[in-house]
PDB file of C-alpha atoms in Angstrom:
ATOM      1  CA  MET Q   1       0.000   0.000   0.000  1.00 40.00           C
ATOM      2  CA  HIS Q   2       1.417   3.364  -1.040  1.00 42.00           C
ATOM      3  CA  MET Q   3       0.777   6.197   1.386  1.00 47.00           C
ATOM      4  CA  ASP Q   4       1.185   9.747   0.103  1.00 58.00           C
ATOM      5  CA  ILE Q   5       2.166  11.970   3.039  1.00 59.00           C
ATOM      6  CA  ASN Q   6       1.399  15.134   1.075  1.00 64.00           C
ATOM      7  CA  GLN Q   7      -2.115  13.884   0.339  1.00 70.00           C
ATOM      8  CA  LEU Q   8      -2.644  13.127   4.044  1.00 66.00           C
ATOM      9  CA  ILE Q   9      -1.590  16.674   4.889  1.00 73.00           C
ATOM     10  CA  VAL Q  10      -3.954  18.080   2.255  1.00 74.00           C
ATOM     11  CA  GLN Q  11      -6.852  15.927   3.516  1.00 79.00           C
ATOM     12  CA  TYR Q  12      -6.380  16.223   7.279  1.00 81.00           C
ATOM     13  CA  GLY Q  13      -4.037  19.181   7.732  1.00 85.00           C
ATOM     14  CA  TYR Q  14      -6.658  21.735   8.716  1.00 90.00           C
ATOM     15  CA  LEU Q  15      -8.321  19.358  11.178  1.00 89.00           C
ATOM     16  CA  ALA Q  16      -4.966  18.455  12.776  1.00 86.00           C
ATOM     17  CA  LEU Q  17      -4.077  22.145  12.943  1.00 88.00           C
ATOM     18  CA  PHE Q  18      -7.409  23.032  14.575  1.00 91.00           C
ATOM     19  CA  ILE Q  19      -7.149  20.290  17.215  1.00 89.00           C
ATOM     20  CA  GLY Q  20      -3.486  21.095  17.838  1.00 86.00           C
ATOM     21  CA  CYS Q  21      -4.239  24.793  18.344  1.00 87.00           C
ATOM     22  CA  ILE Q  22      -6.969  23.989  20.856  1.00 86.00           C
ATOM     23  CA  ALA Q  23      -4.544  21.864  22.878  1.00 76.00           C
ATOM     24  CA  GLU Q  24      -1.120  23.450  22.515  1.00 72.00           C
ATOM     25  CA  GLY Q  25      -0.488  25.403  19.395  1.00 73.00           C
ATOM     26  CA  GLU Q  26       2.967  26.644  18.513  1.00 80.00           C
ATOM     27  CA  THR Q  27       4.264  23.432  16.962  1.00 80.00           C
ATOM     28  CA  PHE Q  28       1.093  23.036  14.917  1.00 83.00           C
ATOM     29  CA  THR Q  29       1.011  26.640  13.717  1.00 86.00           C
ATOM     30  CA  LEU Q  30       4.657  26.443  12.657  1.00 84.00           C
ATOM     31  CA  LEU Q  31       4.058  23.190  10.747  1.00 84.00           C
ATOM     32  CA  GLY Q  32       0.891  24.693   9.231  1.00 88.00           C
ATOM     33  CA  GLY Q  33       2.994  27.591   7.958  1.00 89.00           C
ATOM     34  CA  VAL Q  34       5.533  25.195   6.437  1.00 86.00           C
ATOM     35  CA  ALA Q  35       2.717  23.227   4.757  1.00 87.00           C
ATOM     36  CA  ALA Q  36       1.283  26.500   3.405  1.00 91.00           C
ATOM     37  CA  HIS Q  37       4.639  27.421   1.952  1.00 87.00           C
ATOM     38  CA  GLU Q  38       4.808  24.037   0.244  1.00 84.00           C
ATOM     39  CA  GLY Q  39       1.374  24.646  -1.290  1.00 88.00           C
ATOM     40  CA  LEU Q  40      -0.231  21.775   0.616  1.00 87.00           C
ATOM     41  CA  LEU Q  41      -2.449  24.120   2.634  1.00 91.00           C
ATOM     42  CA  HIS Q  42      -3.583  27.682   1.923  1.00 94.00           C
ATOM     43  CA  TYR Q  43      -1.853  30.349   4.034  1.00 96.00           C
ATOM     44  CA  GLY Q  44      -5.072  32.294   4.716  1.00 96.00           C
ATOM     45  CA  TRP Q  45      -6.952  29.170   5.799  1.00 96.00           C
ATOM     46  CA  VAL Q  46      -4.047  28.108   8.028  1.00 95.00           C
ATOM     47  CA  LEU Q  47      -4.195  31.525   9.726  1.00 96.00           C
ATOM     48  CA  LEU Q  48      -7.968  31.330  10.170  1.00 97.00           C
ATOM     49  CA  VAL Q  49      -7.954  27.750  11.499  1.00 95.00           C
ATOM     50  CA  ALA Q  50      -5.088  28.529  13.913  1.00 95.00           C
ATOM     51  CA  MET Q  51      -6.938  31.613  15.195  1.00 96.00           C
ATOM     52  CA  LEU Q  52     -10.184  29.700  15.666  1.00 96.00           C
ATOM     53  CA  GLY Q  53      -8.462  26.807  17.453  1.00 94.00           C
ATOM     54  CA  GLY Q  54      -6.581  29.205  19.735  1.00 93.00           C
ATOM     55  CA  ILE Q  55      -9.722  31.204  20.508  1.00 95.00           C
ATOM     56  CA  LEU Q  56     -11.821  28.117  21.218  1.00 96.00           C
ATOM     57  CA  GLY Q  57      -9.173  26.465  23.413  1.00 93.00           C
ATOM     58  CA  ASP Q  58      -8.534  29.521  25.565  1.00 94.00           C
ATOM     59  CA  THR Q  59     -12.244  30.368  25.796  1.00 96.00           C
ATOM     60  CA  GLY Q  60     -13.004  26.857  27.062  1.00 95.00           C
ATOM     61  CA  LEU Q  61     -10.223  27.129  29.657  1.00 94.00           C
ATOM     62  CA  PHE Q  62     -11.440  30.598  30.687  1.00 95.00           C
ATOM     63  CA  PHE Q  63     -14.952  29.312  31.410  1.00 96.00           C
ATOM     64  CA  LEU Q  64     -13.520  26.266  33.166  1.00 94.00           C
ATOM     65  CA  GLY Q  65     -11.628  28.702  35.389  1.00 94.00           C
ATOM     66  CA  ARG Q  66     -14.662  30.933  35.824  1.00 94.00           C
ATOM     67  CA  TYR Q  67     -16.816  28.115  37.201  1.00 94.00           C
ATOM     68  CA  TYR Q  68     -14.289  25.681  38.692  1.00 93.00           C
ATOM     69  CA  GLY Q  69     -11.086  27.751  38.945  1.00 89.00           C
ATOM     70  CA  GLU Q  70     -10.657  27.991  42.694  1.00 88.00           C
ATOM     71  CA  PRO Q  71     -10.745  24.229  43.379  1.00 89.00           C
ATOM     72  CA  ILE Q  72      -8.531  23.567  40.341  1.00 87.00           C
ATOM     73  CA  LEU Q  73      -5.965  26.211  41.251  1.00 88.00           C
ATOM     74  CA  LYS Q  74      -5.828  25.106  44.916  1.00 87.00           C
ATOM     75  CA  ARG Q  75      -4.442  21.783  43.672  1.00 87.00           C
ATOM     76  CA  PHE Q  76      -1.308  23.603  42.458  1.00 83.00           C
ATOM     77  CA  LYS Q  77       0.082  23.972  45.982  1.00 81.00           C
ATOM     78  CA  LYS Q  78       3.667  24.570  44.888  1.00 83.00           C
ATOM     79  CA  HIS Q  79       2.613  27.339  42.529  1.00 82.00           C
ATOM     80  CA  GLN Q  80       0.414  29.507  44.740  1.00 86.00           C
ATOM     81  CA  LYS Q  81       2.928  32.388  44.669  1.00 87.00           C
ATOM     82  CA  GLN Q  82       2.979  32.363  40.855  1.00 85.00           C
ATOM     83  CA  ILE Q  83      -0.838  32.188  40.730  1.00 86.00           C
ATOM     84  CA  ALA Q  84      -1.073  35.151  43.140  1.00 88.00           C
ATOM     85  CA  LYS Q  85       1.433  37.066  40.988  1.00 88.00           C
ATOM     86  CA  ALA Q  86      -0.587  36.273  37.848  1.00 88.00           C
ATOM     87  CA  ASN Q  87      -3.751  37.519  39.581  1.00 88.00           C
ATOM     88  CA  ARG Q  88      -2.022  40.803  40.469  1.00 90.00           C
ATOM     89  CA  MET Q  89      -0.922  41.182  36.843  1.00 89.00           C
ATOM     90  CA  ILE Q  90      -4.473  40.500  35.625  1.00 91.00           C
ATOM     91  CA  ARG Q  91      -5.848  43.218  37.935  1.00 89.00           C
ATOM     92  CA  ARG Q  92      -3.158  45.768  36.977  1.00 92.00           C
ATOM     93  CA  ARG Q  93      -2.794  45.058  33.262  1.00 92.00           C
ATOM     94  CA  PRO Q  94      -5.614  42.805  32.040  1.00 91.00           C
ATOM     95  CA  VAL Q  95      -5.093  43.762  28.389  1.00 92.00           C
ATOM     96  CA  LEU Q  96      -1.419  42.806  28.356  1.00 91.00           C
ATOM     97  CA  PHE Q  97      -1.941  39.660  30.409  1.00 91.00           C
ATOM     98  CA  VAL Q  98      -4.844  38.245  28.381  1.00 92.00           C
ATOM     99  CA  ILE Q  99      -3.215  38.996  25.026  1.00 92.00           C
ATOM    100  CA  GLY Q 100       0.223  37.895  26.209  1.00 89.00           C
ATOM    101  CA  VAL Q 101      -0.702  34.727  28.120  1.00 89.00           C
ATOM    102  CA  ARG Q 102      -0.536  32.566  25.000  1.00 86.00           C
ATOM    103  CA  PHE Q 103       3.088  33.690  24.536  1.00 83.00           C
ATOM    104  CA  MET Q 104       4.136  32.991  28.155  1.00 81.00           C
ATOM    105  CA  TYR Q 105       5.955  29.710  28.657  1.00 73.00           C
ATOM    106  CA  GLY Q 106       4.325  27.661  31.403  1.00 71.00           C
ATOM    107  CA  LEU Q 107       1.077  29.653  31.370  1.00 76.00           C
ATOM    108  CA  ARG Q 108      -0.298  28.580  27.989  1.00 77.00           C
ATOM    109  CA  ILE Q 109      -2.805  26.111  29.513  1.00 80.00           C
ATOM    110  CA  VAL Q 110      -3.245  27.318  33.102  1.00 86.00           C
ATOM    111  CA  GLY Q 111      -3.210  31.035  32.242  1.00 89.00           C
ATOM    112  CA  PRO Q 112      -6.775  31.190  30.877  1.00 92.00           C
ATOM    113  CA  VAL Q 113      -7.956  29.176  33.908  1.00 92.00           C
ATOM    114  CA  ILE Q 114      -6.373  31.777  36.211  1.00 92.00           C
ATOM    115  CA  ILE Q 115      -7.966  34.581  34.171  1.00 94.00           C
ATOM    116  CA  GLY Q 116     -11.372  32.905  34.447  1.00 94.00           C
ATOM    117  CA  ALA Q 117     -10.977  32.444  38.204  1.00 93.00           C
ATOM    118  CA  SER Q 118     -10.029  36.128  38.543  1.00 92.00           C
ATOM    119  CA  LYS Q 119     -13.610  37.049  37.570  1.00 87.00           C
ATOM    120  CA  LEU Q 120     -12.519  39.202  34.621  1.00 92.00           C
ATOM    121  CA  LYS Q 121     -15.686  39.996  32.656  1.00 94.00           C
ATOM    122  CA  PRO Q 122     -16.284  37.427  29.881  1.00 95.00           C
ATOM    123  CA  GLN Q 123     -16.919  40.155  27.279  1.00 96.00           C
ATOM    124  CA  LYS Q 124     -13.558  41.754  28.000  1.00 95.00           C
ATOM    125  CA  PHE Q 125     -11.791  38.388  27.970  1.00 96.00           C
ATOM    126  CA  LEU Q 126     -13.395  37.341  24.669  1.00 96.00           C
ATOM    127  CA  LEU Q 127     -12.397  40.573  22.924  1.00 96.00           C
ATOM    128  CA  LEU Q 128      -8.819  40.385  24.206  1.00 96.00           C
ATOM    129  CA  ASN Q 129      -8.636  36.652  23.509  1.00 95.00           C
ATOM    130  CA  VAL Q 130      -9.547  37.262  19.858  1.00 96.00           C
ATOM    131  CA  ALA Q 131      -6.894  39.991  19.597  1.00 96.00           C
ATOM    132  CA  GLY Q 132      -4.288  37.703  21.178  1.00 94.00           C
ATOM    133  CA  ALA Q 133      -5.209  34.784  18.913  1.00 94.00           C
ATOM    134  CA  ILE Q 134      -4.892  36.966  15.809  1.00 95.00           C
ATOM    135  CA  ALA Q 135      -1.426  38.182  16.833  1.00 94.00           C
ATOM    136  CA  TRP Q 136      -0.332  34.678  17.886  1.00 93.00           C
ATOM    137  CA  ALA Q 137      -1.511  33.007  14.669  1.00 94.00           C
ATOM    138  CA  LEU Q 138       0.016  35.701  12.461  1.00 95.00           C
ATOM    139  CA  ILE Q 139       3.386  35.416  14.199  1.00 93.00           C
ATOM    140  CA  PHE Q 140       3.708  31.624  14.377  1.00 91.00           C
ATOM    141  CA  VAL Q 141       2.122  30.740  11.014  1.00 93.00           C
ATOM    142  CA  SER Q 142       4.295  33.388   9.335  1.00 93.00           C
ATOM    143  CA  LEU Q 143       7.407  32.045  11.085  1.00 90.00           C
ATOM    144  CA  GLY Q 144       6.523  28.568   9.802  1.00 88.00           C
ATOM    145  CA  TYR Q 145       5.931  29.957   6.317  1.00 91.00           C
ATOM    146  CA  MET Q 146       9.315  31.717   6.348  1.00 89.00           C
ATOM    147  CA  GLY Q 147      10.902  28.552   7.739  1.00 84.00           C
ATOM    148  CA  GLY Q 148       9.368  26.727   4.775  1.00 80.00           C
ATOM    149  CA  GLN Q 149      11.246  29.100   2.463  1.00 77.00           C
ATOM    150  CA  ILE Q 150      14.478  28.021   4.124  1.00 76.00           C
ATOM    151  CA  ILE Q 151      13.853  24.256   4.073  1.00 68.00           C
ATOM    152  CA  ALA Q 152      11.929  24.087   0.760  1.00 64.00           C
ATOM    153  CA  PRO Q 153      15.044  24.148  -1.454  1.00 66.00           C
ATOM    154  CA  TRP Q 154      16.420  21.201   0.512  1.00 63.00           C
ATOM    155  CA  LEU Q 155      13.138  19.292   0.244  1.00 57.00           C
ATOM    156  CA  HIS Q 156      12.915  19.881  -3.518  1.00 59.00           C
ATOM    157  CA  ALA Q 157      16.537  18.865  -4.030  1.00 59.00           C
ATOM    158  CA  LEU Q 158      15.987  15.516  -2.317  1.00 53.00           C
ATOM    159  CA  ASN Q 159      15.032  12.414  -4.146  1.00 49.00           C
ATOM    160  CA  HIS Q 160      11.241  11.869  -4.394  1.00 54.00           C
ATOM    161  CA  HIS Q 161      11.322   9.069  -1.823  1.00 54.00           C
ATOM    162  CA  LEU Q 162      13.599  10.933   0.566  1.00 56.00           C
ATOM    163  CA  LYS Q 163      11.154  13.846   0.572  1.00 56.00           C
ATOM    164  CA  TYR Q 164       8.489  11.552   2.017  1.00 63.00           C
ATOM    165  CA  LEU Q 165      10.937  10.320   4.643  1.00 63.00           C
ATOM    166  CA  VAL Q 166      11.601  13.918   5.690  1.00 61.00           C
ATOM    167  CA  TRP Q 167       7.844  14.584   6.009  1.00 67.00           C
ATOM    168  CA  LEU Q 168       7.454  11.337   7.950  1.00 70.00           C
ATOM    169  CA  ALA Q 169      10.314  12.349  10.253  1.00 73.00           C
ATOM    170  CA  LEU Q 170       8.646  15.740  10.824  1.00 73.00           C
ATOM    171  CA  ILE Q 171       5.352  14.036  11.677  1.00 76.00           C
ATOM    172  CA  LEU Q 172       7.093  11.574  14.021  1.00 78.00           C
ATOM    173  CA  LEU Q 173       8.905  14.473  15.686  1.00 78.00           C
ATOM    174  CA  LEU Q 174       5.575  16.230  16.134  1.00 78.00           C
ATOM    175  CA  VAL Q 175       3.935  13.122  17.624  1.00 78.00           C
ATOM    176  CA  TRP Q 176       6.930  12.574  19.916  1.00 82.00           C
ATOM    177  CA  SER Q 177       6.793  16.234  21.057  1.00 80.00           C
ATOM    178  CA  VAL Q 178       3.087  15.997  21.850  1.00 79.00           C
ATOM    179  CA  ARG Q 179       3.567  12.726  23.776  1.00 82.00           C
ATOM    180  CA  LEU Q 180       6.458  14.238  25.756  1.00 82.00           C
ATOM    181  CA  TRP Q 181       4.373  17.318  26.566  1.00 80.00           C
ATOM    182  CA  LEU Q 182       1.404  15.174  27.674  1.00 81.00           C
ATOM    183  CA  LYS Q 183       3.693  12.986  29.796  1.00 82.00           C
ATOM    184  CA  ARG Q 184       5.230  16.014  31.521  1.00 81.00           C
ATOM    185  CA  ARG Q 185       1.787  17.493  32.134  1.00 77.00           C
ATOM    186  CA  ALA Q 186       0.562  14.202  33.628  1.00 77.00           C
ATOM    187  CA  GLU Q 187       3.640  14.007  35.878  1.00 78.00           C
ATOM    188  CA  ARG Q 188       3.069  17.601  37.044  1.00 75.00           C
ATOM    189  CA  GLU Q 189      -0.587  16.889  37.787  1.00 71.00           C
ATOM    190  CA  LYS Q 190       0.383  13.702  39.636  1.00 72.00           C
ATOM    191  CA  GLU Q 191       2.930  15.617  41.748  1.00 70.00           C
ATOM    192  CA  GLU Q 192       0.420  18.340  42.544  1.00 66.00           C
ATOM    193  CA  GLY Q 193      -2.306  15.819  43.292  1.00 64.00           C
ATOM    194  CA  SER Q 194      -0.107  13.902  45.751  1.00 62.00           C
ATOM    195  CA  GLU Q 195       0.567  16.965  47.897  1.00 57.00           C
TER     196      GLU Q 195
END
């Protein structure tokens, strides 16, 4: 059976990008940009799908924090100082915090939960979340697109079969990265749950 990696990307690329942007994001937006450069996906659609996935993911986490934030955040016993600091930042500079949270390492998932628990008005959060998602998608998809310009000559110079191996290696690297991230998150939750 012959499997065409490019055809898989064309068929399922937008769906994978959408799901990836709900869960994590940067890796998927970068790969989406590379695929757009290669002509497998359309740049404008990659931007739109990344924005929608980012908006939906953070909105869901915000409302989770709004209704269940206190009990969730109390489980992070080691991180209460950081949570208190984040709450002070939300009160002082809500615009910067909400827009910037998706760019802050370590706060990508828990940040919107903290914002929701802070009782920031949903209308304000939604407006700022959209602005942040637009900036985030533009930056990371464009970086992936520009990265595609750098690696495209190498991909085109490779033998037809080697090109598929490179795409397969990129997909395996992506899967490995997601598994590693999920494993680390599970270990963190286990540590926090055992305290």
